[in-house]
PDB file of C-alpha atoms in Angstrom:
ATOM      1  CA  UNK A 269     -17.675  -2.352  55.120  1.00  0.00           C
ATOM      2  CA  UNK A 270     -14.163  -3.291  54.791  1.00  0.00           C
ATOM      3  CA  UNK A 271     -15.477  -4.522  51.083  1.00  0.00           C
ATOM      4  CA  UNK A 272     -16.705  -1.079  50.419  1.00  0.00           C
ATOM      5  CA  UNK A 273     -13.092   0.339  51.282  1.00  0.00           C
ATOM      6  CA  UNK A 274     -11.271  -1.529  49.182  1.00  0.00           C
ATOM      7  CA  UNK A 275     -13.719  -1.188  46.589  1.00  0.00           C
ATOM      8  CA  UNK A 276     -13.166   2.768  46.804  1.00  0.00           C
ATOM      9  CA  UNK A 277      -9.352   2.452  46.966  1.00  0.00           C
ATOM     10  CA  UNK A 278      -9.216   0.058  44.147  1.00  0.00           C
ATOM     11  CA  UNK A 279     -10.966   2.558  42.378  1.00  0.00           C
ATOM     12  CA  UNK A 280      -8.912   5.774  43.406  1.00  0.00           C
ATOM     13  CA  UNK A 281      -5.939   3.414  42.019  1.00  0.00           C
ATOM     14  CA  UNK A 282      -7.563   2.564  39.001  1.00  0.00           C
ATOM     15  CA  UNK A 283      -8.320   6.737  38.402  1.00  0.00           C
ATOM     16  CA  UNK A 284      -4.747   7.731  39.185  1.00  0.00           C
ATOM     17  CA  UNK A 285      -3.360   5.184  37.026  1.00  0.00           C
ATOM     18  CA  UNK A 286      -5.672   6.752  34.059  1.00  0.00           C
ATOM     19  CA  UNK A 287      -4.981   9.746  34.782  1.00  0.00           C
ATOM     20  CA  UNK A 288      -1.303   9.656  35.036  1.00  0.00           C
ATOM     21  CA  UNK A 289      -0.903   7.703  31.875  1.00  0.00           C
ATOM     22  CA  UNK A 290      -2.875  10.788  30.207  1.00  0.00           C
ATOM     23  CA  UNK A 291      -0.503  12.933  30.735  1.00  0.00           C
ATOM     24  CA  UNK A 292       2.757  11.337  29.700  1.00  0.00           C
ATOM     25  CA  UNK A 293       4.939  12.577  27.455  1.00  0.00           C
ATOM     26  CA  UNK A 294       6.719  10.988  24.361  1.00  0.00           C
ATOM     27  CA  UNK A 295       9.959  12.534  23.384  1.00  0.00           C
ATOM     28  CA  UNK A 296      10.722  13.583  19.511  1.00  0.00           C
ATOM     29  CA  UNK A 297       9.353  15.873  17.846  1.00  0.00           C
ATOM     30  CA  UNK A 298       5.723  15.640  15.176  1.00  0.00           C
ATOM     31  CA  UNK A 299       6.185  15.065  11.817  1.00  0.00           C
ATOM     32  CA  UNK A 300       4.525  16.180   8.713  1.00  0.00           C
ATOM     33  CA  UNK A 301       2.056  13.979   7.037  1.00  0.00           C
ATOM     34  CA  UNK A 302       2.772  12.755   4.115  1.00  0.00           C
ATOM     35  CA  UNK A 303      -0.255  11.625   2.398  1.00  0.00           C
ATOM     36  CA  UNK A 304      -1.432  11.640  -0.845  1.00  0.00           C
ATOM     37  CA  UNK A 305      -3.037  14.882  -2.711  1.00  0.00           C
ATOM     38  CA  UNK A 306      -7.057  13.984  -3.387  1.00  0.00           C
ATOM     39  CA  UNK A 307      -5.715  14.319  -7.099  1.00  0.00           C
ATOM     40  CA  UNK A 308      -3.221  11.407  -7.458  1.00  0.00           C
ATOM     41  CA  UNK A 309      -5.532   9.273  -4.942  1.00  0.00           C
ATOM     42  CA  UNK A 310      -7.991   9.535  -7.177  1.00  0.00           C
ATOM     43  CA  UNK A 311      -5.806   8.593 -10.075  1.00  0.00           C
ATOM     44  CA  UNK A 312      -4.613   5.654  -8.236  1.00  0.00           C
ATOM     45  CA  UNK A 313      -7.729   4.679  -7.615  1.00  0.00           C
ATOM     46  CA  UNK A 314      -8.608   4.375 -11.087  1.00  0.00           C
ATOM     47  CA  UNK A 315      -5.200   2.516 -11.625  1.00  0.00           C
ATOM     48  CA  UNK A 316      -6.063  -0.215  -9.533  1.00  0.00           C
ATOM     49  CA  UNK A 317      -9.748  -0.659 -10.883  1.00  0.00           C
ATOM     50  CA  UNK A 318      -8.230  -0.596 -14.511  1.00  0.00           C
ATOM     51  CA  UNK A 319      -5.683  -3.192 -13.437  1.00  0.00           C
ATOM     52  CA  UNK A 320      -7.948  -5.535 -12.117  1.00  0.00           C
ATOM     53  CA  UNK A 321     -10.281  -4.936 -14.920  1.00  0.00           C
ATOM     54  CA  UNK A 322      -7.690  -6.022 -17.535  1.00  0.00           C
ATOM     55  CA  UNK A 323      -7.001  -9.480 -15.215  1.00  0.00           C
ATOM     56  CA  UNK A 324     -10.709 -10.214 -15.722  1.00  0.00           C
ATOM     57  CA  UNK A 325     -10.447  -9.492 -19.847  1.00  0.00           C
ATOM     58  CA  UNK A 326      -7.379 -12.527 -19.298  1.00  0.00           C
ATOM     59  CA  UNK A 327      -3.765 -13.198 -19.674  1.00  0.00           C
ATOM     60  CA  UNK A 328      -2.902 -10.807 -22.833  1.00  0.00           C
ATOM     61  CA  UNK A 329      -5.334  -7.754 -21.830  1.00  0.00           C
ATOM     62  CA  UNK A 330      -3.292  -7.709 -18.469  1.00  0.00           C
ATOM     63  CA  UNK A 331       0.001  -7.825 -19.754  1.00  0.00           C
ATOM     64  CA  UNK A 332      -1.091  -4.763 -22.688  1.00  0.00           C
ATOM     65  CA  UNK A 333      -1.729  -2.909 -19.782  1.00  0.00           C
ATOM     66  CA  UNK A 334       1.339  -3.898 -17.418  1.00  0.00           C
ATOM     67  CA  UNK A 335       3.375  -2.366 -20.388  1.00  0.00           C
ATOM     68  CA  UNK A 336       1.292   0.386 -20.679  1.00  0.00           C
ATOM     69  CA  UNK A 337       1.644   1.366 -17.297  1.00  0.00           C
ATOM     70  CA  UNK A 338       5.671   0.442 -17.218  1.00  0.00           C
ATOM     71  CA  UNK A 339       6.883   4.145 -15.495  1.00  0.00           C
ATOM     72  CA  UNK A 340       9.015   5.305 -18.844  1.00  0.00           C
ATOM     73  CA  UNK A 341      12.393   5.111 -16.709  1.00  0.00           C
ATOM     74  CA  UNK A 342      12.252   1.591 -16.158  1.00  0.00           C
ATOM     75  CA  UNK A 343      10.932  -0.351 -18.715  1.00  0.00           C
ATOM     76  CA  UNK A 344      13.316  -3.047 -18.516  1.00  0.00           C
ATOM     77  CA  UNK A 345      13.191  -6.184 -16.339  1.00  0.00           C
ATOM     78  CA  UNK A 346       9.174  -6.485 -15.788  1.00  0.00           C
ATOM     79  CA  UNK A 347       7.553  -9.319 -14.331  1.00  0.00           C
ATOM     80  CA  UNK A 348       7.005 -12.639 -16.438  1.00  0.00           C
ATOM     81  CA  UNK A 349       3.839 -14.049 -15.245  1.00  0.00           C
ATOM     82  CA  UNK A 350       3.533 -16.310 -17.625  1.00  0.00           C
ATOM     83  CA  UNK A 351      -0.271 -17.314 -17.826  1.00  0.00           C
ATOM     84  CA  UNK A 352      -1.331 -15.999 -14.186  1.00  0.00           C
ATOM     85  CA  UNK A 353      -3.530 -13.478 -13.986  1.00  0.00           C
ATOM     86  CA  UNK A 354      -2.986 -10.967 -10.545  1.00  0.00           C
ATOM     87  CA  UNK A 355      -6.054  -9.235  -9.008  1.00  0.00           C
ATOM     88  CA  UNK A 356      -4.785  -6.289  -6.721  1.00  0.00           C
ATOM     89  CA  UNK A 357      -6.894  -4.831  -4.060  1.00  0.00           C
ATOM     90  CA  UNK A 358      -5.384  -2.223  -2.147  1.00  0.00           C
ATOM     91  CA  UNK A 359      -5.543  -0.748   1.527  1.00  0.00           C
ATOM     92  CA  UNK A 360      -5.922   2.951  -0.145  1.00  0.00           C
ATOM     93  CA  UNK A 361      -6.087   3.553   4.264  1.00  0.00           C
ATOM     94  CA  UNK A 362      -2.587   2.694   3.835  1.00  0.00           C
ATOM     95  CA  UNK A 363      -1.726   4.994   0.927  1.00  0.00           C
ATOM     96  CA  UNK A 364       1.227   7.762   1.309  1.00  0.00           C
ATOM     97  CA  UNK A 365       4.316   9.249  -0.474  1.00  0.00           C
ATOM     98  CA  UNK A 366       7.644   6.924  -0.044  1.00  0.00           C
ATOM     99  CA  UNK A 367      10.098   9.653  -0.532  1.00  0.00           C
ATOM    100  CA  UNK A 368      13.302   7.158  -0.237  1.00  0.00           C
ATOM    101  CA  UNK A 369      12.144   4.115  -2.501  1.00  0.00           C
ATOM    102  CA  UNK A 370      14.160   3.361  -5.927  1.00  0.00           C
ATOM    103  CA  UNK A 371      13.540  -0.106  -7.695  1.00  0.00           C
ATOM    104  CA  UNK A 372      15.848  -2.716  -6.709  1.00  0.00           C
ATOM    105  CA  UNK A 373      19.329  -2.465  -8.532  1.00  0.00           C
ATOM    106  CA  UNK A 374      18.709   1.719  -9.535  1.00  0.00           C
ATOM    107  CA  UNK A 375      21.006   4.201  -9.058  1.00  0.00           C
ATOM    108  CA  UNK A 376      17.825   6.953  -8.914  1.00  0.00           C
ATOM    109  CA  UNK A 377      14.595   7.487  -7.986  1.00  0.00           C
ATOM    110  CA  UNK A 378      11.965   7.458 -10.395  1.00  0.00           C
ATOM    111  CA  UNK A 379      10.425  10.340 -11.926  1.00  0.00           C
ATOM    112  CA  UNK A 380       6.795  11.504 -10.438  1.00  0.00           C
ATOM    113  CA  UNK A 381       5.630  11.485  -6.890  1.00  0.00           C
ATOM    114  CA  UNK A 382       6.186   7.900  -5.399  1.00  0.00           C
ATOM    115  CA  UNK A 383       3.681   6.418  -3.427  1.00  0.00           C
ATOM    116  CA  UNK A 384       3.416   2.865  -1.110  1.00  0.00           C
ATOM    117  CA  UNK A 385       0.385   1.521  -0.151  1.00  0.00           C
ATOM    118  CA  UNK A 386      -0.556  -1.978   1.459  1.00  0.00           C
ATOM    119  CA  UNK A 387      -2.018  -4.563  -0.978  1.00  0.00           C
ATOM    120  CA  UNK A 388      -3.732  -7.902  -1.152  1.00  0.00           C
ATOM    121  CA  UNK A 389      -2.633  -9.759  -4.659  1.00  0.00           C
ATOM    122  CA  UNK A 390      -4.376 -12.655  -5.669  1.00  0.00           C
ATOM    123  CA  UNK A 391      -2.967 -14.831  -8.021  1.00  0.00           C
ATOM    124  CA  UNK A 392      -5.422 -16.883 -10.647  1.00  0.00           C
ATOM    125  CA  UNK A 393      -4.859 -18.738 -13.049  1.00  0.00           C
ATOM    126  CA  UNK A 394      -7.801 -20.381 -15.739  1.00  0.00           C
ATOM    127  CA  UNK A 395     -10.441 -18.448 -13.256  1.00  0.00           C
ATOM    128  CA  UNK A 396      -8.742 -20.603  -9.841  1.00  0.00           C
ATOM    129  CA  UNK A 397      -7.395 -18.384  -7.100  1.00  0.00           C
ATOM    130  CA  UNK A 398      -3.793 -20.235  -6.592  1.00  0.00           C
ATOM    131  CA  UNK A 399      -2.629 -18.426  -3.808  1.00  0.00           C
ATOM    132  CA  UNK A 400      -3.217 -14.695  -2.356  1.00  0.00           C
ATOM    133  CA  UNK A 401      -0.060 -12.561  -0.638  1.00  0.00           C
ATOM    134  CA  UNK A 402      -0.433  -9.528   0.884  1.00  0.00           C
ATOM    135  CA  UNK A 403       2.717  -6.991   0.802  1.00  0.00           C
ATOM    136  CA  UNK A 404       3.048  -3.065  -0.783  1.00  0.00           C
ATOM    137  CA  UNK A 405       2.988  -1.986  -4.113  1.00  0.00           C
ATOM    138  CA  UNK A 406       5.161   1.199  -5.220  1.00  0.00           C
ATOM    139  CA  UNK A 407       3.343   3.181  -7.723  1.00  0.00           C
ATOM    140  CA  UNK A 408       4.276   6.984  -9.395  1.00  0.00           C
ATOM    141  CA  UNK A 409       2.236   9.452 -10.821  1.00  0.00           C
ATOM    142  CA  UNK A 410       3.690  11.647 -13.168  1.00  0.00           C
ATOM    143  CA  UNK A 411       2.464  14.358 -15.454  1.00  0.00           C
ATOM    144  CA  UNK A 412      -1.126  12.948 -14.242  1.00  0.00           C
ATOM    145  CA  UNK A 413      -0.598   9.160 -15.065  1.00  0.00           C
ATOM    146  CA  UNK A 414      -0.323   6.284 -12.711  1.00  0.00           C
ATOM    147  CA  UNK A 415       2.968   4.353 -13.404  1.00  0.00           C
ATOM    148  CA  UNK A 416       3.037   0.889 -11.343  1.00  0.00           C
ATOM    149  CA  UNK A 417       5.871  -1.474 -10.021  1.00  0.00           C
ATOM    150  CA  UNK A 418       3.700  -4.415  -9.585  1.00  0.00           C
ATOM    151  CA  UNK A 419       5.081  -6.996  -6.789  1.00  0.00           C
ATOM    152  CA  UNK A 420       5.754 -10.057  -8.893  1.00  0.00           C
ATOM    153  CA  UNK A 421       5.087 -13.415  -7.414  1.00  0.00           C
ATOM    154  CA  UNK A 422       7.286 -15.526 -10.174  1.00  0.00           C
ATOM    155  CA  UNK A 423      10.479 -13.998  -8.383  1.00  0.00           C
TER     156      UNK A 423
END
């Protein structure tokens, strides 16, 4: 009997504790979300499939489209990758507008709608994975193009 007791007060415990952490409240105040528009997802999307695309085409398709993709504010100071080849696959879960970010050393923002998003790189080289980093990848769309600021692995 006495088993049964504490059995039933165990579980009276267990349903206030549940209870009571339901109905705590966090202080601060809910903040917009700033995700992407179905648009520029889509469009980044496509970037990343193009990328990777042009990394299995080899060393000088990838780099044609690196500078292709260069956002038209910053076209100076790219990556030198030499003859690696990066295959990006990003976390689009991950995906939303980074309304702060400027490249490293820039007095301004880029141009477009800035977007972060979480990213696995791997780096090949000759067809041989080398090594694989995971980090975040800024990339802009602006006037419906996807401009990228790849994370480079030589620096």
């Amino acid at each position: 009997m006495r088993s049964l007791a504490r059995v039933r007060v165990l579980g009276a415990l267990v349903l206030a504790l549940t209870v009571a952490g339901c109905t705590t409240t966090v202080a601060g105040s809910p903040v917009a979300s700033i995700s992407s528009s179905p648009q520029d997802r889509d469009l980044i999307t496509r970037y990343f499939t193009e990328f990777n695309e042009s990394g299995d085409e080899g060393v000088s398709t990838q780099r044609m489209f690196q500078r292709d993709t260069e956002h038209p504010d910053f076209t100076a100071g790219g990556c030198d990758l030499g003859n690696l080849v990066l295959h990006i696959e990003p976390a689009l879960s991950t995906l939303r507008l980074d309304l702060k970010w400027k490249p490293d050393g820039a007095k301004k923002r880029p141009r477009g709608s800035v977007y972060v998003v979480g990213v696995s790189v791997r780096i090949r080289q000759g067809g041989v994975t080398l090594a694989e980093q995971i980090g975040s990848q800024r990339l802009v769309v602006l006037d419906g193009k996807v401009y990228g600021f790849t994370p480079c692995p030589t620096r």
